PDB file of C-alpha atoms in Angstrom:
ATOM      1  CA  MET A   1      -9.548  -2.526  12.272  1.00 40.00           C
ATOM      2  CA  GLU A   2     -10.937  -0.862   9.247  1.00 58.00           C
ATOM      3  CA  ASN A   3      -8.836   1.553   7.405  1.00 70.00           C
ATOM      4  CA  PHE A   4      -9.386   5.238   7.371  1.00 73.00           C
ATOM      5  CA  GLU A   5     -11.189   5.641   4.129  1.00 77.00           C
ATOM      6  CA  GLU A   6     -13.682   2.854   5.071  1.00 80.00           C
ATOM      7  CA  ALA A   7     -14.344   4.735   8.367  1.00 79.00           C
ATOM      8  CA  LEU A   8     -15.079   7.963   6.474  1.00 76.00           C
ATOM      9  CA  ARG A   9     -17.502   6.192   3.909  1.00 78.00           C
ATOM     10  CA  PRO A  10     -20.683   6.897   5.839  1.00 74.00           C
ATOM     11  CA  PHE A  11     -19.821  10.723   5.610  1.00 72.00           C
ATOM     12  CA  HIS A  12     -19.304  10.796   1.745  1.00 76.00           C
ATOM     13  CA  PHE A  13     -22.199  12.170  -0.142  1.00 74.00           C
ATOM     14  CA  GLU A  14     -22.717  14.076  -3.469  1.00 79.00           C
ATOM     15  CA  LEU A  15     -23.731  17.703  -3.572  1.00 79.00           C
ATOM     16  CA  GLU A  16     -24.875  19.529  -6.701  1.00 83.00           C
ATOM     17  CA  PRO A  17     -22.251  22.311  -7.434  1.00 83.00           C
ATOM     18  CA  LYS A  18     -24.849  24.911  -7.142  1.00 84.00           C
ATOM     19  CA  LEU A  19     -25.129  24.051  -3.364  1.00 82.00           C
ATOM     20  CA  ILE A  20     -21.402  24.610  -2.883  1.00 84.00           C
ATOM     21  CA  ALA A  21     -20.516  28.183  -1.985  1.00 85.00           C
ATOM     22  CA  SER A  22     -17.426  29.480  -3.919  1.00 87.00           C
ATOM     23  CA  TYR A  23     -17.112  32.395  -1.395  1.00 86.00           C
ATOM     24  CA  PRO A  24     -18.277  32.793   2.200  1.00 85.00           C
ATOM     25  CA  ALA A  25     -21.309  34.855   2.923  1.00 86.00           C
ATOM     26  CA  PRO A  26     -20.606  38.379   4.047  1.00 87.00           C
ATOM     27  CA  ASN A  27     -22.017  37.649   7.430  1.00 88.00           C
ATOM     28  CA  ARG A  28     -21.394  34.165   8.970  1.00 85.00           C
ATOM     29  CA  ASP A  29     -25.034  33.866  10.086  1.00 88.00           C
ATOM     30  CA  GLU A  30     -26.206  34.228   6.543  1.00 90.00           C
ATOM     31  CA  SER A  31     -24.406  31.137   5.390  1.00 91.00           C
ATOM     32  CA  ARG A  32     -26.819  28.205   4.286  1.00 90.00           C
ATOM     33  CA  LEU A  33     -27.241  25.413   6.528  1.00 89.00           C
ATOM     34  CA  MET A  34     -27.167  21.761   5.528  1.00 86.00           C
ATOM     35  CA  ILE A  35     -29.228  19.478   7.605  1.00 86.00           C
ATOM     36  CA  LEU A  36     -28.874  15.772   7.616  1.00 80.00           C
ATOM     37  CA  ASN A  37     -31.891  13.734   8.892  1.00 80.00           C
ATOM     38  CA  ARG A  38     -30.178  10.327   9.624  1.00 77.00           C
ATOM     39  CA  ARG A  39     -33.527   8.487   9.950  1.00 84.00           C
ATOM     40  CA  LYS A  40     -34.837   9.367   6.544  1.00 88.00           C
ATOM     41  CA  GLU A  41     -31.362   9.625   5.069  1.00 81.00           C
ATOM     42  CA  GLN A  42     -32.118  12.972   3.567  1.00 83.00           C
ATOM     43  CA  ILE A  43     -30.090  16.087   3.274  1.00 83.00           C
ATOM     44  CA  SER A  44     -31.884  19.467   3.025  1.00 85.00           C
ATOM     45  CA  ILE A  45     -30.451  22.938   2.602  1.00 86.00           C
ATOM     46  CA  LYS A  46     -31.795  25.607   4.662  1.00 85.00           C
ATOM     47  CA  PRO A  47     -31.329  29.418   3.846  1.00 85.00           C
ATOM     48  CA  HIS A  48     -29.543  30.600   6.808  1.00 90.00           C
ATOM     49  CA  PHE A  49     -27.264  29.265   9.538  1.00 91.00           C
ATOM     50  CA  ARG A  50     -28.930  31.493  12.115  1.00 92.00           C
ATOM     51  CA  ASP A  51     -32.040  29.144  11.976  1.00 91.00           C
ATOM     52  CA  ILE A  52     -29.974  26.340  13.389  1.00 91.00           C
ATOM     53  CA  SER A  53     -31.751  26.619  16.863  1.00 91.00           C
ATOM     54  CA  SER A  54     -34.941  25.417  15.255  1.00 91.00           C
ATOM     55  CA  PHE A  55     -33.366  21.994  14.364  1.00 88.00           C
ATOM     56  CA  LEU A  56     -31.897  21.461  17.951  1.00 90.00           C
ATOM     57  CA  HIS A  57     -33.410  19.273  20.575  1.00 90.00           C
ATOM     58  CA  ALA A  58     -32.671  18.823  24.152  1.00 94.00           C
ATOM     59  CA  GLY A  59     -29.465  16.753  24.652  1.00 91.00           C
ATOM     60  CA  ASP A  60     -28.102  17.431  21.251  1.00 88.00           C
ATOM     61  CA  LEU A  61     -24.357  17.968  21.155  1.00 87.00           C
ATOM     62  CA  ILE A  62     -22.927  20.920  19.242  1.00 87.00           C
ATOM     63  CA  VAL A  63     -19.123  20.719  18.382  1.00 86.00           C
ATOM     64  CA  PHE A  64     -17.572  24.139  17.481  1.00 85.00           C
ATOM     65  CA  ASN A  65     -14.687  23.984  15.114  1.00 83.00           C
ATOM     66  CA  ASP A  66     -12.563  27.064  15.895  1.00 84.00           C
ATOM     67  CA  SER A  67      -9.518  26.045  13.880  1.00 84.00           C
ATOM     68  CA  ARG A  68      -7.569  28.224  11.535  1.00 83.00           C
ATOM     69  CA  VAL A  69      -6.011  27.292   8.177  1.00 86.00           C
ATOM     70  CA  SER A  70      -2.329  28.224   7.746  1.00 90.00           C
ATOM     71  CA  LYS A  71      -0.764  29.556   4.469  1.00 94.00           C
ATOM     72  CA  ARG A  72       0.776  26.097   3.832  1.00 94.00           C
ATOM     73  CA  ARG A  73       0.604  26.129  -0.044  1.00 94.00           C
ATOM     74  CA  LEU A  74       3.747  26.968  -1.593  1.00 95.00           C
ATOM     75  CA  TYR A  75       4.943  27.238  -5.088  1.00 94.00           C
ATOM     76  CA  LEU A  76       8.534  25.601  -5.286  1.00 96.00           C
ATOM     77  CA  GLN A  77      10.797  26.035  -8.351  1.00 94.00           C
ATOM     78  CA  SER A  78      12.895  23.222  -9.570  1.00 93.00           C
ATOM     79  CA  GLU A  79      16.397  23.688 -10.836  1.00 91.00           C
ATOM     80  CA  LYS A  80      14.807  23.171 -14.381  1.00 89.00           C
ATOM     81  CA  GLY A  81      12.549  26.112 -13.722  1.00 90.00           C
ATOM     82  CA  ARG A  82       9.345  24.026 -13.234  1.00 91.00           C
ATOM     83  CA  GLU A  83       6.910  25.278 -10.555  1.00 92.00           C
ATOM     84  CA  HIS A  84       5.766  22.544  -8.153  1.00 93.00           C
ATOM     85  CA  GLU A  85       2.608  23.378  -5.987  1.00 93.00           C
ATOM     86  CA  CYS A  86       3.289  21.863  -2.617  1.00 95.00           C
ATOM     87  CA  LEU A  87       0.904  21.643   0.296  1.00 95.00           C
ATOM     88  CA  PHE A  88       2.814  21.177   3.604  1.00 96.00           C
ATOM     89  CA  LEU A  89       0.987  18.769   5.927  1.00 94.00           C
ATOM     90  CA  GLU A  90       3.225  18.126   8.878  1.00 94.00           C
ATOM     91  CA  LYS A  91       6.630  18.167  10.075  1.00 94.00           C
ATOM     92  CA  GLN A  92       7.979  14.619  10.725  1.00 93.00           C
ATOM     93  CA  ASP A  93      10.019  13.559  13.787  1.00 87.00           C
ATOM     94  CA  GLN A  94      13.327  13.546  11.829  1.00 81.00           C
ATOM     95  CA  ALA A  95      15.080  16.837  11.520  1.00 84.00           C
ATOM     96  CA  ASN A  96      13.508  19.183   8.929  1.00 92.00           C
ATOM     97  CA  ILE A  97      11.473  16.495   6.943  1.00 95.00           C
ATOM     98  CA  TRP A  98       7.998  17.485   5.986  1.00 95.00           C
ATOM     99  CA  LYS A  99       5.071  15.329   4.664  1.00 96.00           C
ATOM    100  CA  CYS A 100       3.405  17.324   1.918  1.00 95.00           C
ATOM    101  CA  MET A 101       1.159  16.866  -1.038  1.00 94.00           C
ATOM    102  CA  LEU A 102       2.862  17.862  -4.408  1.00 92.00           C
ATOM    103  CA  ARG A 103       0.884  18.301  -7.581  1.00 86.00           C
ATOM    104  CA  LYS A 104       2.570  16.276 -10.257  1.00 82.00           C
ATOM    105  CA  PRO A 105       5.603  14.790  -8.267  1.00 82.00           C
ATOM    106  CA  GLY A 106       6.184  12.187 -10.937  1.00 78.00           C
ATOM    107  CA  LYS A 107       8.871  14.226 -12.631  1.00 82.00           C
ATOM    108  CA  LEU A 108      10.820  14.576  -9.279  1.00 91.00           C
ATOM    109  CA  LYS A 109      13.736  12.080  -8.415  1.00 92.00           C
ATOM    110  CA  LYS A 110      15.179  11.587  -5.044  1.00 95.00           C
ATOM    111  CA  GLY A 111      17.632  14.499  -4.202  1.00 94.00           C
ATOM    112  CA  ASP A 112      16.154  16.988  -6.746  1.00 95.00           C
ATOM    113  CA  ILE A 113      16.313  20.388  -5.173  1.00 96.00           C
ATOM    114  CA  LEU A 114      13.341  22.808  -5.039  1.00 96.00           C
ATOM    115  CA  LYS A 115      13.456  26.333  -3.782  1.00 96.00           C
ATOM    116  CA  VAL A 116      11.295  29.282  -2.731  1.00 96.00           C
ATOM    117  CA  GLY A 117      12.371  32.508  -1.216  1.00 92.00           C
ATOM    118  CA  GLY A 118      16.076  31.489  -0.955  1.00 92.00           C
ATOM    119  CA  THR A 119      15.191  28.161   1.064  1.00 95.00           C
ATOM    120  CA  SER A 120      16.102  24.895  -0.563  1.00 96.00           C
ATOM    121  CA  PHE A 121      14.260  21.624  -0.258  1.00 96.00           C
ATOM    122  CA  HIS A 122      15.455  18.239  -1.198  1.00 96.00           C
ATOM    123  CA  PHE A 123      12.882  15.779  -2.689  1.00 96.00           C
ATOM    124  CA  LEU A 124      12.997  12.431  -0.875  1.00 95.00           C
ATOM    125  CA  TYR A 125      10.146  10.211  -2.090  1.00 93.00           C
ATOM    126  CA  ASN A 126       6.530   9.626  -2.600  1.00 91.00           C
ATOM    127  CA  GLU A 127       4.338   7.448  -0.620  1.00 89.00           C
ATOM    128  CA  GLY A 128       0.902   7.114  -2.242  1.00 86.00           C
ATOM    129  CA  LYS A 129      -0.507  10.611  -2.550  1.00 88.00           C
ATOM    130  CA  GLU A 130       1.859  12.036  -0.029  1.00 92.00           C
ATOM    131  CA  SER A 131       5.469  13.149  -0.612  1.00 94.00           C
ATOM    132  CA  PHE A 132       8.333  13.778   1.630  1.00 95.00           C
ATOM    133  CA  ILE A 133      10.801  16.669   1.368  1.00 95.00           C
ATOM    134  CA  ASP A 134      13.727  17.793   3.463  1.00 95.00           C
ATOM    135  CA  SER A 135      14.358  21.484   4.285  1.00 95.00           C
ATOM    136  CA  VAL A 136      17.683  22.773   4.601  1.00 91.00           C
ATOM    137  CA  GLN A 137      16.622  25.072   7.488  1.00 90.00           C
ATOM    138  CA  GLU A 138      13.873  24.827  10.185  1.00 91.00           C
ATOM    139  CA  LEU A 139      10.623  26.300   8.973  1.00 93.00           C
ATOM    140  CA  ASP A 140       8.327  28.199  11.329  1.00 92.00           C
ATOM    141  CA  GLU A 141       4.993  30.011  10.882  1.00 92.00           C
ATOM    142  CA  SER A 142       6.663  33.125   9.767  1.00 94.00           C
ATOM    143  CA  PHE A 143       8.113  31.266   6.752  1.00 96.00           C
ATOM    144  CA  PHE A 144       4.776  30.160   5.827  1.00 95.00           C
ATOM    145  CA  GLU A 145       3.204  33.538   6.307  1.00 93.00           C
ATOM    146  CA  THR A 146       5.806  35.126   4.073  1.00 95.00           C
ATOM    147  CA  TYR A 147       6.022  32.498   1.245  1.00 96.00           C
ATOM    148  CA  GLY A 148       2.756  30.477   1.528  1.00 94.00           C
ATOM    149  CA  ALA A 149      -0.704  30.894   0.227  1.00 91.00           C
ATOM    150  CA  MET A 150      -3.931  29.982   1.681  1.00 91.00           C
ATOM    151  CA  PRO A 151      -4.979  26.525   0.511  1.00 91.00           C
ATOM    152  CA  ILE A 152      -8.530  26.355  -0.711  1.00 88.00           C
ATOM    153  CA  PRO A 153     -10.325  23.213  -1.764  1.00 85.00           C
ATOM    154  CA  PRO A 154      -9.859  22.414  -5.412  1.00 82.00           C
ATOM    155  CA  TYR A 155     -13.593  22.074  -5.973  1.00 82.00           C
ATOM    156  CA  LEU A 156     -13.957  25.840  -5.616  1.00 85.00           C
ATOM    157  CA  LYS A 157     -12.135  26.083  -8.912  1.00 84.00           C
ATOM    158  CA  ARG A 158     -10.555  29.470  -8.053  1.00 85.00           C
ATOM    159  CA  LYS A 159      -7.344  30.797  -6.677  1.00 84.00           C
ATOM    160  CA  ALA A 160      -6.984  32.010  -3.137  1.00 84.00           C
ATOM    161  CA  GLU A 161      -7.809  35.504  -2.475  1.00 85.00           C
ATOM    162  CA  SER A 162      -7.013  37.971   0.477  1.00 84.00           C
ATOM    163  CA  LEU A 163     -10.587  37.344   1.945  1.00 82.00           C
ATOM    164  CA  ASP A 164      -9.627  33.717   2.395  1.00 81.00           C
ATOM    165  CA  GLU A 165      -7.254  34.700   5.022  1.00 80.00           C
ATOM    166  CA  THR A 166      -9.772  36.246   7.257  1.00 77.00           C
ATOM    167  CA  ARG A 167     -12.758  33.968   6.812  1.00 70.00           C
TER     168      ARG A 167
END
């Protein structure tokens, strides 16, 4: 069976930076619409999402993504005072161990303590692009709401803002 990255390869494409919105449109139906013509292998950008019905045909399948993003980006402090940006991905089956993505984890060693809001974490190890940390307490959604920030894609080249929490 092919690996995950190979399976995603057909969905990879390059877009000019000017085609990527840094902020959402004021009204969702005013967002631009990207159309992929698979037969011609062409991508075109249309002015408004509200025009989507003109591109649909009988039998087409529409999948609505109604997911929400949680405030899972935290800035943890090491005992040496260094800030470590950490994106919490998922809780593991064992106790309070979390899989996360740490920016620049190379300086961390097994057992190093990181803190945020009075909560301590023990750095365990890196595995590729993912890191594993152990929280001294159970983390629930209210913890992330209190101490977390909205993770936004790095290609937007901006920090999260309050409007990112509602859109």
